[in-house]
């Protein structure tokens, strides 16, 4: 039991995807957080999230841990930590640390990605950064102004 407020509710029609266990208070980047451990109930390869750290004063996700795979290294298990930071009014995944563990004798290797600055063009509509606004435009069939960035070959 915890005094954290509910920030999201996930439901499924079949059975639960994760079991959750509160591990306790931890400090991340000078912020008090509550560490929540997630254990997949079924198919860990599809349900890769393992831990969350939730800020106890803002209820924002500060960190998330995953155990996943990289298609470029199929014989490796990747332990991925994603740190979220505030950039202007937005929360973004700004620091990524991945440790690749290989089957056999090959030693693990480390990759890190750090995002220091992010800007958005003034031409982007405000609804793009608002979940409800985005859903309204999506349901109306409006084009996502960033969709072309994710097209094959871009």
Short mmCIF file of C-alpha atoms in Angstrom, two decimals:
data_model
loop_
_atom_site.label_atom_id
_atom_site.label_comp_id
_atom_site.label_asym_id
_atom_site.label_seq_id
_atom_site.Cartn_x
_atom_site.Cartn_y
_atom_site.Cartn_z
CA UNK A 1 0.00 0.00 0.00
CA UNK A 2 1.19 3.48 -0.83
CA UNK A 3 0.00 7.07 -0.56
CA UNK A 4 0.80 7.67 -4.26
CA UNK A 5 -2.14 8.93 -6.26
CA UNK A 6 -3.34 7.02 -9.30
CA UNK A 7 -1.80 8.46 -12.47
CA UNK A 8 -3.00 5.78 -14.87
CA UNK A 9 -5.15 2.70 -14.94
CA UNK A 10 -4.43 -0.11 -17.36
CA UNK A 11 -7.04 -2.72 -18.06
CA UNK A 12 -7.12 -5.83 -20.16
CA UNK A 13 -9.91 -8.07 -21.36
CA UNK A 14 -8.00 -11.25 -20.76
CA UNK A 15 -5.75 -11.46 -17.73
CA UNK A 16 -3.31 -9.10 -16.02
CA UNK A 17 -0.10 -8.38 -17.90
CA UNK A 18 2.01 -7.51 -14.83
CA UNK A 19 2.05 -7.96 -11.10
CA UNK A 20 3.32 -4.90 -9.23
CA UNK A 21 5.32 -4.65 -6.02
CA UNK A 22 6.27 -1.40 -4.26
CA UNK A 23 10.00 -1.61 -3.52
CA UNK A 24 10.24 1.60 -1.51
CA UNK A 25 11.46 5.18 -1.59
CA UNK A 26 14.52 6.11 -3.66
CA UNK A 27 16.11 9.38 -4.75
CA UNK A 28 16.69 10.05 -8.46
CA UNK A 29 18.29 13.32 -9.59
CA UNK A 30 17.52 14.90 -6.19
CA UNK A 31 13.84 13.92 -6.43
CA UNK A 32 12.08 11.57 -4.04
CA UNK A 33 10.54 8.65 -5.92
CA UNK A 34 8.64 5.46 -5.21
CA UNK A 35 10.18 2.42 -6.91
CA UNK A 36 7.62 -0.03 -8.36
CA UNK A 37 8.77 -3.43 -9.60
CA UNK A 38 6.74 -5.00 -12.41
CA UNK A 39 6.81 -8.71 -13.18
CA UNK A 40 5.20 -9.95 -16.40
CA UNK A 41 2.48 -12.52 -15.83
CA UNK A 42 2.84 -13.89 -19.36
CA UNK A 43 5.35 -13.62 -22.22
CA UNK A 44 8.22 -11.51 -20.83
CA UNK A 45 9.50 -10.93 -24.37
CA UNK A 46 6.32 -8.98 -25.18
CA UNK A 47 5.97 -7.28 -21.79
CA UNK A 48 9.43 -5.77 -21.34
CA UNK A 49 8.81 -3.09 -18.69
CA UNK A 50 10.33 -4.15 -15.34
CA UNK A 51 10.57 -1.13 -13.00
CA UNK A 52 9.15 2.37 -12.66
CA UNK A 53 10.25 5.23 -10.42
CA UNK A 54 7.41 7.69 -9.78
CA UNK A 55 8.12 11.18 -8.40
CA UNK A 56 6.35 11.40 -5.04
CA UNK A 57 5.53 15.11 -5.34
CA UNK A 58 4.55 15.43 -9.05
CA UNK A 59 3.65 11.79 -9.82
CA UNK A 60 5.68 11.97 -13.04
CA UNK A 61 7.62 8.94 -14.21
CA UNK A 62 11.30 9.68 -13.54
CA UNK A 63 12.79 6.38 -14.71
CA UNK A 64 11.74 3.13 -16.38
CA UNK A 65 13.71 -0.11 -16.72
CA UNK A 66 13.18 -2.69 -19.44
CA UNK A 67 14.60 -6.08 -20.36
CA UNK A 68 14.37 -6.32 -24.12
CA UNK A 69 16.16 -7.31 -27.32
CA UNK A 70 17.76 -5.42 -30.20
CA UNK A 71 17.10 -6.94 -33.65
CA UNK A 72 20.62 -5.87 -34.66
CA UNK A 73 22.05 -8.13 -31.92
CA UNK A 74 19.69 -11.13 -31.73
CA UNK A 75 21.91 -13.10 -29.32
CA UNK A 76 21.93 -10.28 -26.73
CA UNK A 77 19.60 -9.43 -23.87
CA UNK A 78 19.38 -5.66 -23.44
CA UNK A 79 18.94 -4.08 -20.02
CA UNK A 80 17.59 -0.62 -20.83
CA UNK A 81 17.13 2.29 -18.42
CA UNK A 82 15.23 5.35 -19.65
CA UNK A 83 15.42 8.55 -17.59
CA UNK A 84 12.74 11.17 -18.10
CA UNK A 85 13.42 14.89 -17.69
CA UNK A 86 11.41 18.03 -18.16
CA UNK A 87 12.27 20.11 -21.21
CA UNK A 88 10.12 23.22 -21.17
CA UNK A 89 6.56 22.10 -20.50
CA UNK A 90 7.21 18.57 -21.83
CA UNK A 91 8.48 15.36 -20.24
CA UNK A 92 10.76 13.45 -22.56
CA UNK A 93 12.90 10.33 -22.48
CA UNK A 94 16.20 12.21 -22.44
CA UNK A 95 18.81 9.77 -21.10
CA UNK A 96 18.97 6.18 -22.27
CA UNK A 97 21.44 3.62 -20.99
CA UNK A 98 21.55 0.14 -22.53
CA UNK A 99 23.76 -2.73 -21.46
CA UNK A 100 23.94 -5.61 -23.94
CA UNK A 101 24.59 -9.04 -22.43
CA UNK A 102 25.49 -11.76 -24.93
CA UNK A 103 25.14 -15.51 -24.74
CA UNK A 104 28.49 -17.20 -24.41
CA UNK A 105 31.86 -15.60 -23.71
CA UNK A 106 31.45 -12.20 -25.36
CA UNK A 107 31.61 -9.45 -22.72
CA UNK A 108 28.68 -7.05 -22.32
CA UNK A 109 28.85 -3.62 -23.88
CA UNK A 110 27.33 -0.29 -22.92
CA UNK A 111 25.51 2.33 -24.99
CA UNK A 112 24.28 5.70 -23.81
CA UNK A 113 22.15 8.36 -25.47
CA UNK A 114 21.71 11.75 -23.85
CA UNK A 115 19.42 14.46 -25.15
CA UNK A 116 20.38 17.90 -23.86
CA UNK A 117 18.07 20.20 -25.77
CA UNK A 118 14.84 19.82 -27.70
CA UNK A 119 12.91 22.38 -29.71
CA UNK A 120 9.67 22.07 -31.62
CA UNK A 121 8.80 24.19 -34.65
CA UNK A 122 6.31 26.98 -33.94
CA UNK A 123 4.21 25.67 -36.85
CA UNK A 124 3.18 22.53 -34.94
CA UNK A 125 -0.39 22.75 -33.60
CA UNK A 126 -0.96 22.76 -29.83
CA UNK A 127 -3.28 19.73 -30.05
CA UNK A 128 -0.30 17.60 -31.03
CA UNK A 129 1.00 17.89 -27.44
CA UNK A 130 -2.33 17.28 -25.70
CA UNK A 131 -3.51 13.66 -25.43
CA UNK A 132 -7.23 14.46 -25.59
CA UNK A 133 -6.76 17.00 -28.38
CA UNK A 134 -4.66 14.52 -30.33
CA UNK A 135 -7.33 11.80 -29.92
CA UNK A 136 -10.04 14.16 -31.22
CA UNK A 137 -8.00 15.00 -34.33
CA UNK A 138 -6.99 11.35 -34.82
CA UNK A 139 -10.61 10.16 -34.63
CA UNK A 140 -11.59 12.88 -37.11
CA UNK A 141 -9.01 11.49 -39.56
CA UNK A 142 -6.71 14.52 -39.42
CA UNK A 143 -3.12 13.95 -40.55
CA UNK A 144 -0.48 13.86 -37.80
CA UNK A 145 1.97 16.67 -38.73
CA UNK A 146 4.90 14.44 -37.65
CA UNK A 147 3.74 11.23 -39.38
CA UNK A 148 6.09 11.73 -42.33
CA UNK A 149 9.07 11.46 -39.97
CA UNK A 150 8.18 7.83 -39.30
CA UNK A 151 7.51 6.76 -42.91
CA UNK A 152 9.80 4.07 -44.30
CA UNK A 153 12.83 5.53 -45.99
CA UNK A 154 12.68 8.90 -44.22
#
